[in-house]
Amino acid sequence: MNTFTPADFDFTFLEEGFCAHDIIEQRMKELSMSDDKDAFYVADLGDVLKKHLRWVRAMPRVTPFYAVKCNDSRAVVMTLASLGTGFDCASKSEIQLVQSLGVDPSRIIYANPCKQMSHLKYASVHGVQMMTFDSEEELVRPLVLRITADDSKAVFQLSVKFGATLKSCRRLLERAQVLGLDIIGVSFHVGGGCTDPETYTQAISDARCVFDMGAELGYNMTLLDIGGGFPGFDDSKLKFEEFAAVINPALDKYFPADSEVRVIAEPGRYYVSSAYTLAVNIIGKKVVMKEQFTCGDEDDGANDRTLMYYVNDGIYSSFSDVLFDPAYSLPRLHKKPKLDERTYPCSIWGQTCNELDGIVEQCVQPDLQVGEWLLFKHMGAYSVTLSTTFNGFHKPDVHYVMSRSAWQHIQQISAQGLRTPVEEACPSGVPSCCGRDVMSLCLHNGGSSGI
C-alpha cells in the first residue's frame, strides 16, 4: 500500500465544524479585497474517499481502475493510490505519474487502443501488461481487444472511434491464436454519461459470448472489464446504486463468483466530479433591452431585458464539457436570491475573445454586479485536464482540503495494510494476468475509458 503525508498531498485540514464551502467563502472574501479576483477551485479529497467506500459497498466484486485522463491532479491520484485502487492509463505520461507514486504495474491497465510505439515500449519495459486492442493491426503489439456496445443512451458516444464488433471478434481471436498471443479477457465501455443502466446488461451478455468464443479456441479468459459511464454526482438523473442494482445481477448471471473471472471497471467522473467546486468572478456585464413586443404579449416588467454576464473562466479552460453536454455546468449563486428579488433571463460567457466561449446559454439570475461571484459545482471531471491558457489566461488554482477524520481513515487503510478490492480480487496480491508473459486482450465496447 502507498503511504503519504499531508505535505505530499499539499492540502489544508478542515477544522471541526467546517466544510469545503467555508473555505470557498473565506477565499472569495480574501480575493474581494484585492484587484486579483481570479477564478479558483476548492477540491474536497474527503469526497473522493466517500465515493470509494460507496463503490466498495455497492459493487464489491468490481475492482475500480480510476481513469487518470478524467483528472490527473497529483493529489487525486495520490488519494486513490492510498486507497488501493487500480488505474486506467492512456499514455506514457499517465503511467509515469501513477508509477511515480509507487503504484505497482499490476494495478495499471493501459486502456487506449491507439498507442504510440514509444509509449507502448515504455509500458512494456515498466511492467504494465494489461493493455487493450480493437483491430487486427494492433495484434502485432501487446494490447487488449475492445468490442463495441450500444452507447445510444450515453451523453458521450464512443463506439464510432473504438471497438470491435461481435462479428469480427472470432476473426481477431483466431488471428491472435496464430500469433501465439494469450488472450486473458474481455472489456467494454457503454459510453460516457450513460443514462440507461440496462445497457450494461446487454454488454455483459455480449462479453459472455466472446468468452465462449475464446473457450472454443482454447483460451482460458479470466478478466472482465466493464468500463466506465457511471454518474459523478447525486443530483444527476440516476444514482450510482441504480447502476449497481443492474450490474450485480448481470454479473451473477453471466459471470458467477465461482467462475473465477476477475471483474474490473474504469470509473472517472464517478470519483472526482462532485469533489470540485469552481468559483468565478463576474468581470463584465451587458444589459440587452427588448425593443418591441409582438401582438398579444403583455409586458409584466419581468422580461424587458436580458442580462449577459462575463466571467473569468470559460470553455477553453474549465468548461470544455459545455461543448458536449451543457447540463454539466449549471451555475449556483454564491448568495441565494431573496424571495421577492427580481430575476432576469441571462447568459454567462467566458473571458476569451472567441465568440464560441459561451458557458450557459440560458438561465435565470438576479441583477448581479461586476465583482460578484458565481459558483459551479461538480467540476472535477475533464476540467483541469482539458484546461488551456488560450488568450494568455492562467488556469485556475486548486485548493485541496480534507477533514481530519477522512485523513485518518485513509491512513488506516494505507498504514494498516487493510486488504483492498485489488488485493481481494487476487489473493496473491498479483492479478492473474501479471504472472505470465502474455498479451492482455480485452474486448472493449465504445471509446475512451472511464468517462
CSV table of C-alpha atoms in Angstrom, one decimal:
chain,number,residue,atom,x,y,z
A,1,MET,CA,0.0,0.0,0.0
A,2,ASN,CA,1.1,3.6,-0.6
A,3,THR,CA,1.7,5.8,2.5
A,4,PHE,CA,1.9,9.6,2.1
A,5,THR,CA,2.0,12.7,4.4
A,6,PRO,CA,-0.2,15.8,4.3
A,7,ALA,CA,2.8,17.6,2.8
A,8,ASP,CA,2.8,15.2,-0.1
A,9,PHE,CA,-0.8,16.0,-0.9
A,10,ASP,CA,-0.5,19.7,-0.3
A,11,PHE,CA,-4.0,20.0,1.2
A,12,THR,CA,-5.4,22.0,4.1
A,13,PHE,CA,-7.1,20.3,7.0
A,14,LEU,CA,-10.8,21.2,7.6
A,15,GLU,CA,-11.2,22.1,11.2
A,16,GLU,CA,-14.0,20.6,13.3
A,17,GLY,CA,-17.4,22.0,12.2
A,18,PHE,CA,-16.0,23.4,8.9
A,19,CYS,CA,-16.7,22.2,5.3
A,20,ALA,CA,-15.3,22.9,1.9
A,21,HIS,CA,-17.9,25.6,1.3
A,22,ASP,CA,-16.5,27.5,4.2
A,23,ILE,CA,-13.1,27.6,2.5
A,24,ILE,CA,-14.7,28.9,-0.6
A,25,GLU,CA,-16.4,31.7,1.3
A,26,GLN,CA,-13.1,32.6,3.0
A,27,ARG,CA,-11.2,32.6,-0.2
A,28,MET,CA,-13.8,34.8,-2.0
A,29,LYS,CA,-13.7,37.2,0.9
A,30,GLU,CA,-10.0,37.5,0.7
A,31,LEU,CA,-9.9,38.0,-3.0
A,32,SER,CA,-12.7,40.5,-2.9
A,33,MET,CA,-10.3,42.8,-1.0
A,34,SER,CA,-7.9,42.9,-4.0
A,35,ASP,CA,-8.0,43.6,-7.7
A,36,ASP,CA,-7.0,40.0,-8.5
A,37,LYS,CA,-10.3,38.2,-8.2
A,38,ASP,CA,-9.0,35.1,-10.2
A,39,ALA,CA,-11.2,32.1,-10.6
A,40,PHE,CA,-10.3,29.2,-8.3
A,41,TYR,CA,-11.3,25.6,-7.3
A,42,VAL,CA,-11.8,24.1,-3.9
A,43,ALA,CA,-11.5,20.3,-4.0
A,44,ASP,CA,-12.5,18.1,-1.1
A,45,LEU,CA,-10.4,14.9,-1.1
A,46,GLY,CA,-12.6,13.5,1.5
A,47,ASP,CA,-15.4,13.3,-1.1
A,48,VAL,CA,-13.1,11.0,-3.2
A,49,LEU,CA,-12.8,8.8,-0.1
A,50,LYS,CA,-16.6,8.7,0.3
A,51,LYS,CA,-17.0,7.7,-3.3
A,52,HIS,CA,-14.6,4.9,-2.9
A,53,LEU,CA,-16.3,3.5,0.2
A,54,ARG,CA,-19.6,3.8,-1.6
A,55,TRP,CA,-18.2,1.9,-4.6
A,56,VAL,CA,-16.9,-1.0,-2.4
A,57,ARG,CA,-20.3,-1.3,-0.7
A,58,ALA,CA,-22.4,-1.2,-3.8
A,59,MET,CA,-20.2,-3.4,-6.1
A,60,PRO,CA,-17.8,-5.4,-4.0
A,61,ARG,CA,-17.0,-7.8,-6.9
A,62,VAL,CA,-15.8,-5.0,-9.2
A,63,THR,CA,-12.3,-3.5,-8.7
A,64,PRO,CA,-12.1,0.2,-9.7
A,65,PHE,CA,-9.3,1.2,-12.0
A,66,TYR,CA,-9.5,5.0,-11.9
A,67,ALA,CA,-9.4,6.7,-15.4
A,68,VAL,CA,-6.5,9.1,-14.9
A,69,LYS,CA,-7.4,11.1,-18.0
A,70,CYS,CA,-10.5,12.4,-16.2
A,71,ASN,CA,-8.5,14.3,-13.6
A,72,ASP,CA,-4.7,13.8,-13.3
A,73,SER,CA,-4.2,16.0,-10.3
A,74,ARG,CA,-1.5,14.5,-8.2
A,75,ALA,CA,-3.5,14.9,-5.0
A,76,VAL,CA,-6.4,12.9,-6.5
A,77,VAL,CA,-4.2,10.2,-7.9
A,78,MET,CA,-2.3,10.0,-4.5
A,79,THR,CA,-5.6,9.7,-2.6
A,80,LEU,CA,-6.7,6.8,-4.8
A,81,ALA,CA,-3.3,5.2,-4.7
A,82,SER,CA,-3.5,5.2,-0.9
A,83,LEU,CA,-6.9,3.5,-1.1
A,84,GLY,CA,-5.5,0.7,-3.2
A,85,THR,CA,-7.5,1.3,-6.5
A,86,GLY,CA,-6.1,0.4,-9.9
A,87,PHE,CA,-5.5,2.9,-12.6
A,88,ASP,CA,-6.6,3.2,-16.2
A,89,CYS,CA,-3.8,5.0,-18.1
A,90,ALA,CA,-4.0,6.2,-21.7
A,91,SER,CA,-0.4,7.3,-22.3
A,92,LYS,CA,3.2,7.2,-21.2
A,93,SER,CA,2.8,10.3,-19.1
A,94,GLU,CA,-0.1,8.9,-17.2
A,95,ILE,CA,1.8,5.7,-16.5
A,96,GLN,CA,4.8,7.7,-15.3
A,97,LEU,CA,2.6,9.8,-13.0
A,98,VAL,CA,1.0,6.7,-11.4
A,99,GLN,CA,4.2,4.8,-11.0
A,100,SER,CA,6.0,7.8,-9.6
A,101,LEU,CA,3.7,7.4,-6.6
A,102,GLY,CA,4.8,3.8,-6.0
A,103,VAL,CA,1.9,2.1,-7.7
A,104,ASP,CA,2.7,-1.5,-8.8
A,105,PRO,CA,2.3,-2.1,-12.5
A,106,SER,CA,-0.2,-4.9,-11.7
A,107,ARG,CA,-2.6,-2.1,-10.7
A,108,ILE,CA,-2.4,-0.4,-14.1
A,109,ILE,CA,-4.3,-1.1,-17.3
A,110,TYR,CA,-3.1,0.6,-20.5
A,111,ALA,CA,-6.6,1.1,-21.9
A,112,ASN,CA,-6.1,3.1,-25.0
A,113,PRO,CA,-6.4,1.2,-28.3
A,114,CYS,CA,-4.4,4.0,-30.1
A,115,LYS,CA,-0.9,3.6,-28.9
A,116,GLN,CA,2.3,5.3,-30.0
A,117,MET,CA,5.1,2.8,-30.3
A,118,SER,CA,7.3,4.7,-27.8
A,119,HIS,CA,4.5,4.7,-25.2
A,120,LEU,CA,3.9,1.0,-25.8
A,121,LYS,CA,7.6,0.2,-25.3
A,122,TYR,CA,7.7,2.3,-22.1
A,123,ALA,CA,4.7,0.4,-20.7
A,124,SER,CA,6.2,-2.9,-21.5
A,125,VAL,CA,9.6,-2.1,-20.1
A,126,HIS,CA,8.0,-0.8,-16.9
A,127,GLY,CA,5.9,-4.0,-16.3
A,128,VAL,CA,2.5,-2.9,-17.5
A,129,GLN,CA,1.0,-6.0,-19.1
A,130,MET,CA,-2.8,-5.3,-19.2
A,131,MET,CA,-3.5,-3.5,-22.4
A,132,THR,CA,-6.3,-3.1,-25.0
A,133,PHE,CA,-6.7,-3.5,-28.7
A,134,ASP,CA,-9.7,-3.5,-31.1
A,135,SER,CA,-8.3,-4.3,-34.6
A,136,GLU,CA,-6.1,-6.8,-36.3
A,137,GLU,CA,-3.4,-4.2,-36.9
A,138,GLU,CA,-3.0,-3.8,-33.2
A,139,LEU,CA,-2.4,-7.5,-32.7
A,140,VAL,CA,1.3,-7.0,-33.5
A,141,ARG,CA,1.5,-5.2,-30.2
A,142,PRO,CA,0.8,-6.4,-26.6
A,143,LEU,CA,-2.8,-4.9,-26.3
A,144,VAL,CA,-6.3,-5.6,-25.1
A,145,LEU,CA,-9.2,-6.0,-27.6
A,146,ARG,CA,-12.3,-3.8,-27.3
A,147,ILE,CA,-15.8,-4.6,-28.7
A,148,THR,CA,-18.5,-2.1,-29.5
A,149,ALA,CA,-21.6,-1.8,-27.3
A,150,ASP,CA,-24.9,0.1,-27.6
A,151,ASP,CA,-23.9,3.6,-26.4
A,152,SER,CA,-27.0,5.3,-27.9
A,153,LYS,CA,-28.2,6.1,-24.3
A,154,ALA,CA,-24.9,7.8,-23.4
A,155,VAL,CA,-24.1,11.5,-23.4
A,156,PHE,CA,-20.7,10.8,-24.9
A,157,GLN,CA,-21.0,8.2,-27.6
A,158,LEU,CA,-17.6,6.5,-28.1
A,159,SER,CA,-18.1,3.4,-30.3
A,160,VAL,CA,-17.7,5.5,-33.5
A,161,LYS,CA,-14.0,5.7,-32.9
A,162,PHE,CA,-13.2,2.5,-30.9
A,163,GLY,CA,-14.3,-1.1,-30.6
A,164,ALA,CA,-14.5,-4.3,-32.5
A,165,THR,CA,-17.9,-5.7,-33.4
A,166,LEU,CA,-19.0,-9.1,-32.1
A,167,LYS,CA,-19.0,-10.3,-35.7
A,168,SER,CA,-15.3,-9.6,-36.1
A,169,CYS,CA,-14.3,-11.0,-32.7
A,170,ARG,CA,-13.8,-14.6,-33.8
A,171,ARG,CA,-11.5,-13.4,-36.6
A,172,LEU,CA,-9.5,-11.4,-34.2
A,173,LEU,CA,-9.3,-14.2,-31.7
A,174,GLU,CA,-8.2,-16.7,-34.4
A,175,ARG,CA,-5.6,-14.2,-35.6
A,176,ALA,CA,-4.3,-13.8,-32.1
A,177,GLN,CA,-4.1,-17.6,-31.8
A,178,VAL,CA,-1.9,-17.8,-34.9
A,179,LEU,CA,0.4,-15.2,-33.4
A,180,GLY,CA,0.6,-17.1,-30.2
A,181,LEU,CA,-0.9,-14.4,-28.0
A,182,ASP,CA,-2.6,-15.4,-24.7
A,183,ILE,CA,-6.0,-13.7,-24.6
A,184,ILE,CA,-7.0,-13.2,-21.0
A,185,GLY,CA,-10.3,-11.3,-21.0
A,186,VAL,CA,-13.0,-9.1,-22.4
A,187,SER,CA,-13.8,-5.4,-21.8
A,188,PHE,CA,-16.4,-3.0,-22.9
A,189,HIS,CA,-17.5,0.6,-22.5
A,190,VAL,CA,-21.1,1.7,-22.8
A,191,GLY,CA,-20.2,5.4,-23.3
A,192,GLY,CA,-19.6,8.4,-21.0
A,193,GLY,CA,-22.5,9.7,-19.0
A,194,CYS,CA,-24.7,6.6,-19.5
A,195,THR,CA,-28.4,7.3,-19.0
A,196,ASP,CA,-29.7,3.8,-19.1
A,197,PRO,CA,-28.2,1.2,-16.6
A,198,GLU,CA,-29.8,-1.6,-18.6
A,199,THR,CA,-27.2,-1.0,-21.3
A,200,TYR,CA,-24.7,-2.8,-19.0
A,201,THR,CA,-26.8,-6.0,-19.0
A,202,GLN,CA,-26.6,-6.4,-22.8
A,203,ALA,CA,-22.9,-5.5,-22.8
A,204,ILE,CA,-22.1,-8.1,-20.1
A,205,SER,CA,-24.1,-10.7,-22.1
A,206,ASP,CA,-22.1,-9.8,-25.2
A,207,ALA,CA,-18.9,-10.2,-23.2
A,208,ARG,CA,-20.1,-13.7,-22.2
A,209,CYS,CA,-20.5,-14.6,-25.9
A,210,VAL,CA,-16.9,-13.5,-26.5
A,211,PHE,CA,-15.6,-15.5,-23.5
A,212,ASP,CA,-17.4,-18.6,-25.0
A,213,MET,CA,-15.8,-17.9,-28.4
A,214,GLY,CA,-12.4,-17.8,-26.8
A,215,ALA,CA,-13.1,-21.0,-24.9
A,216,GLU,CA,-13.9,-22.8,-28.2
A,217,LEU,CA,-10.4,-21.7,-29.4
A,218,GLY,CA,-8.7,-22.9,-26.3
A,219,TYR,CA,-8.4,-19.6,-24.4
A,220,ASN,CA,-8.9,-19.5,-20.6
A,221,MET,CA,-10.1,-15.9,-20.1
A,222,THR,CA,-10.1,-14.6,-16.5
A,223,LEU,CA,-10.7,-10.9,-16.8
A,224,LEU,CA,-13.8,-8.8,-17.5
A,225,ASP,CA,-13.6,-5.0,-17.7
A,226,ILE,CA,-17.0,-3.2,-17.6
A,227,GLY,CA,-15.5,0.2,-18.4
A,228,GLY,CA,-16.9,3.5,-17.1
A,229,GLY,CA,-20.0,5.7,-17.7
A,230,PHE,CA,-21.0,6.0,-14.0
A,231,PRO,CA,-22.6,9.2,-12.7
A,232,GLY,CA,-20.4,11.6,-10.8
A,233,PHE,CA,-22.9,13.3,-8.5
A,234,ASP,CA,-26.2,12.5,-6.8
A,235,ASP,CA,-28.4,15.2,-8.3
A,236,SER,CA,-27.9,13.6,-11.7
A,237,LYS,CA,-30.9,11.7,-13.1
A,238,LEU,CA,-29.6,8.4,-12.0
A,239,LYS,CA,-27.7,7.4,-8.8
A,240,PHE,CA,-24.7,5.1,-8.8
A,241,GLU,CA,-26.6,2.5,-6.8
A,242,GLU,CA,-29.1,2.2,-9.6
A,243,PHE,CA,-26.3,1.1,-11.9
A,244,ALA,CA,-25.0,-1.3,-9.3
A,245,ALA,CA,-28.5,-2.8,-9.0
A,246,VAL,CA,-28.4,-3.7,-12.7
A,247,ILE,CA,-24.7,-4.7,-13.0
A,248,ASN,CA,-24.6,-7.0,-9.9
A,249,PRO,CA,-27.3,-9.5,-11.0
A,250,ALA,CA,-26.0,-9.4,-14.6
A,251,LEU,CA,-22.6,-10.4,-13.3
A,252,ASP,CA,-24.1,-13.1,-11.1
A,253,LYS,CA,-25.9,-14.5,-14.2
A,254,TYR,CA,-23.2,-14.4,-16.8
A,255,PHE,CA,-20.0,-14.5,-14.6
A,256,PRO,CA,-20.9,-16.0,-11.3
A,257,ALA,CA,-18.5,-15.7,-8.4
A,258,ASP,CA,-17.3,-19.3,-8.7
A,259,SER,CA,-16.3,-18.7,-12.4
A,260,GLU,CA,-13.0,-17.2,-11.1
A,261,VAL,CA,-13.4,-14.3,-13.5
A,262,ARG,CA,-11.8,-11.1,-12.2
A,263,VAL,CA,-14.1,-8.1,-12.7
A,264,ILE,CA,-12.7,-4.5,-13.0
A,265,ALA,CA,-14.1,-1.2,-14.1
A,266,GLU,CA,-12.7,2.2,-15.3
A,267,PRO,CA,-14.6,4.9,-13.4
A,268,GLY,CA,-13.5,8.5,-13.9
A,269,ARG,CA,-16.3,11.1,-13.4
A,270,TYR,CA,-17.7,8.9,-10.6
A,271,TYR,CA,-14.7,9.6,-8.4
A,272,VAL,CA,-14.0,13.3,-8.9
A,273,SER,CA,-16.9,15.2,-10.3
A,274,SER,CA,-18.6,16.2,-7.0
A,275,ALA,CA,-15.3,16.8,-5.2
A,276,TYR,CA,-14.6,20.1,-7.1
A,277,THR,CA,-16.4,23.4,-6.9
A,278,LEU,CA,-15.3,26.3,-9.1
A,279,ALA,CA,-15.6,30.0,-8.1
A,280,VAL,CA,-15.6,32.5,-10.9
A,281,ASN,CA,-15.8,36.3,-10.8
A,282,ILE,CA,-18.1,38.5,-12.9
A,283,ILE,CA,-15.7,40.7,-14.9
A,284,GLY,CA,-18.3,42.2,-17.3
A,285,LYS,CA,-22.0,42.8,-17.8
A,286,LYS,CA,-24.2,43.8,-20.7
A,287,VAL,CA,-27.9,44.7,-20.5
A,288,VAL,CA,-29.9,43.9,-23.6
A,289,MET,CA,-33.3,45.6,-23.7
A,290,LYS,CA,-36.3,44.3,-25.6
A,291,GLU,CA,-37.0,46.8,-28.3
A,292,GLN,CA,-40.6,45.7,-29.0
A,293,PHE,CA,-43.3,43.2,-28.1
A,294,THR,CA,-45.2,41.1,-30.6
A,295,CYS,CA,-49.0,41.4,-30.7
A,296,GLY,CA,-50.6,39.7,-27.8
A,297,ASP,CA,-47.6,40.0,-25.5
A,298,GLU,CA,-48.1,41.6,-22.1
A,299,ASP,CA,-45.1,43.4,-20.6
A,300,ASP,CA,-45.2,42.5,-16.9
A,301,GLY,CA,-41.8,44.1,-16.4
A,302,ALA,CA,-40.1,40.9,-15.7
A,303,ASN,CA,-38.8,40.1,-19.2
A,304,ASP,CA,-38.0,43.6,-20.6
A,305,ARG,CA,-34.3,42.8,-20.6
A,306,THR,CA,-31.8,40.0,-20.9
A,307,LEU,CA,-28.5,40.1,-19.0
A,308,MET,CA,-25.2,38.9,-20.3
A,309,TYR,CA,-22.6,38.1,-17.7
A,310,TYR,CA,-18.9,37.7,-18.5
A,311,VAL,CA,-16.7,35.7,-16.0
A,312,ASN,CA,-13.0,34.9,-15.7
A,313,ASP,CA,-13.1,31.3,-16.9
A,314,GLY,CA,-14.6,29.7,-20.0
A,315,ILE,CA,-14.8,26.7,-22.4
A,316,TYR,CA,-11.1,27.0,-23.2
A,317,SER,CA,-10.3,26.4,-19.6
A,318,SER,CA,-12.6,24.7,-17.0
A,319,PHE,CA,-15.8,24.5,-19.1
A,320,SER,CA,-14.8,22.4,-22.1
A,321,ASP,CA,-17.6,19.9,-21.2
A,322,VAL,CA,-20.1,22.6,-22.2
A,323,LEU,CA,-19.2,21.8,-25.9
A,324,PHE,CA,-20.6,18.2,-25.3
A,325,ASP,CA,-23.1,18.5,-22.6
A,326,PRO,CA,-24.3,21.9,-21.2
A,327,ALA,CA,-26.0,20.1,-18.3
A,328,TYR,CA,-22.6,19.6,-16.6
A,329,SER,CA,-22.2,23.3,-15.9
A,330,LEU,CA,-25.3,24.8,-14.4
A,331,PRO,CA,-24.4,27.8,-12.1
A,332,ARG,CA,-25.2,28.1,-8.5
A,333,LEU,CA,-25.3,31.6,-7.0
A,334,HIS,CA,-22.8,32.5,-4.2
A,335,LYS,CA,-25.7,34.1,-2.4
A,336,LYS,CA,-29.3,32.9,-2.6
A,337,PRO,CA,-31.7,35.5,-4.1
A,338,LYS,CA,-34.3,36.9,-1.7
A,339,LEU,CA,-37.8,35.6,-2.0
A,340,ASP,CA,-39.0,38.9,-3.6
A,341,GLU,CA,-35.8,39.5,-5.6
A,342,ARG,CA,-36.5,40.1,-9.3
A,343,THR,CA,-34.7,37.7,-11.7
A,344,TYR,CA,-34.0,38.0,-15.4
A,345,PRO,CA,-33.2,35.7,-18.3
A,346,CYS,CA,-29.5,35.7,-18.8
A,347,SER,CA,-26.5,34.1,-20.4
A,348,ILE,CA,-23.0,33.5,-19.0
A,349,TRP,CA,-19.9,33.9,-21.2
A,350,GLY,CA,-16.2,33.2,-20.8
A,351,GLN,CA,-13.3,35.7,-20.8
A,352,THR,CA,-11.7,35.0,-24.2
A,353,CYS,CA,-12.3,36.9,-27.4
A,354,ASN,CA,-13.7,33.9,-29.1
A,355,GLU,CA,-17.4,34.0,-30.0
A,356,LEU,CA,-17.9,30.3,-29.1
A,357,ASP,CA,-16.9,30.9,-25.5
A,358,GLY,CA,-20.3,30.6,-24.0
A,359,ILE,CA,-20.7,28.8,-20.7
A,360,VAL,CA,-24.5,28.9,-20.1
A,361,GLU,CA,-26.8,29.7,-23.0
A,362,GLN,CA,-29.9,30.4,-21.0
A,363,CYS,CA,-30.7,30.6,-17.3
A,364,VAL,CA,-32.4,32.9,-14.8
A,365,GLN,CA,-30.4,35.1,-12.3
A,366,PRO,CA,-30.9,38.3,-10.3
A,367,ASP,CA,-29.3,41.5,-11.4
A,368,LEU,CA,-25.7,40.8,-10.4
A,369,GLN,CA,-22.9,43.3,-10.5
A,370,VAL,CA,-19.3,43.2,-11.7
A,371,GLY,CA,-17.1,41.8,-8.9
A,372,GLU,CA,-19.7,39.3,-7.6
A,373,TRP,CA,-19.0,35.6,-7.6
A,374,LEU,CA,-20.7,32.6,-9.2
A,375,LEU,CA,-20.1,29.1,-8.0
A,376,PHE,CA,-20.2,26.0,-10.3
A,377,LYS,CA,-20.4,22.6,-8.5
A,378,HIS,CA,-19.4,19.1,-9.8
A,379,MET,CA,-16.5,20.5,-11.7
A,380,GLY,CA,-13.9,17.8,-11.0
A,381,ALA,CA,-14.2,15.8,-14.3
A,382,TYR,CA,-12.5,16.8,-17.6
A,383,SER,CA,-11.9,20.4,-16.4
A,384,VAL,CA,-8.3,20.7,-15.0
A,385,THR,CA,-7.0,18.1,-17.6
A,386,LEU,CA,-8.6,19.9,-20.6
A,387,SER,CA,-7.8,23.4,-19.4
A,388,THR,CA,-5.7,25.6,-21.7
A,389,THR,CA,-4.1,29.1,-21.5
A,390,PHE,CA,-5.8,30.3,-24.7
A,391,ASN,CA,-5.6,34.1,-25.0
A,392,GLY,CA,-2.9,34.1,-22.3
A,393,PHE,CA,-5.3,33.5,-19.4
A,394,HIS,CA,-4.0,31.4,-16.5
A,395,LYS,CA,-5.6,28.2,-15.3
A,396,PRO,CA,-7.5,28.5,-12.0
A,397,ASP,CA,-5.6,27.5,-8.9
A,398,VAL,CA,-6.9,24.4,-7.0
A,399,HIS,CA,-7.1,24.5,-3.2
A,400,TYR,CA,-7.3,20.9,-1.7
A,401,VAL,CA,-9.0,20.3,1.6
A,402,MET,CA,-9.8,17.2,3.7
A,403,SER,CA,-11.3,16.6,7.1
A,404,ARG,CA,-9.1,15.0,9.8
A,405,SER,CA,-11.4,12.1,10.0
A,406,ALA,CA,-11.1,11.4,6.3
A,407,TRP,CA,-7.3,11.7,6.5
A,408,GLN,CA,-7.3,9.2,9.4
A,409,HIS,CA,-9.5,6.8,7.5
A,410,ILE,CA,-7.1,6.9,4.5
A,411,GLN,CA,-4.1,6.5,6.8
A,412,GLN,CA,-5.7,3.4,8.4
A,413,ILE,CA,-6.3,1.8,5.1
A,414,SER,CA,-2.8,2.5,3.9
A,415,ALA,CA,-0.7,2.0,7.0
A,416,GLN,CA,-2.5,-1.0,8.5
A,417,GLY,CA,-2.4,-2.9,5.2
A,418,LEU,CA,-6.1,-3.5,5.0
A,419,ARG,CA,-6.9,-5.6,2.0
A,420,THR,CA,-8.1,-3.5,-0.9
A,421,PRO,CA,-10.5,-4.5,-3.7
A,422,VAL,CA,-7.5,-5.1,-5.9
A,423,GLU,CA,-5.9,-7.5,-3.4
A,424,GLU,CA,-9.2,-9.2,-2.7
A,425,ALA,CA,-9.5,-10.0,-6.4
A,426,CYS,CA,-6.1,-11.6,-6.4
A,427,PRO,CA,-5.3,-13.3,-3.1
A,428,SER,CA,-1.7,-13.5,-4.0
A,429,GLY,CA,-1.6,-9.7,-4.4
A,430,VAL,CA,-0.8,-10.1,-8.1
A,431,PRO,CA,-3.6,-10.1,-10.8
A,432,SER,CA,-3.8,-13.5,-12.5
A,433,CYS,CA,-2.6,-11.9,-15.8
A,434,CYS,CA,0.5,-10.4,-14.4
A,435,GLY,CA,2.4,-13.6,-13.6
A,436,ARG,CA,2.5,-14.6,-17.3
A,437,ASP,CA,4.5,-13.2,-20.2
A,438,VAL,CA,1.3,-12.5,-22.1
A,439,MET,CA,-0.7,-10.0,-24.1
A,440,SER,CA,-3.8,-8.9,-22.3
A,441,LEU,CA,-6.8,-8.9,-24.6
A,442,CYS,CA,-9.9,-7.0,-23.6
A,443,LEU,CA,-12.9,-6.7,-25.9
A,444,HIS,CA,-13.8,-3.1,-25.2
A,445,ASN,CA,-17.2,-1.6,-26.1
A,446,GLY,CA,-17.0,2.0,-27.0
A,447,GLY,CA,-14.2,4.5,-26.7
A,448,SER,CA,-12.0,6.4,-24.3
A,449,SER,CA,-12.3,4.6,-21.0
A,450,GLY,CA,-13.5,6.0,-17.7
A,451,ILE,CA,-15.6,8.9,-18.8
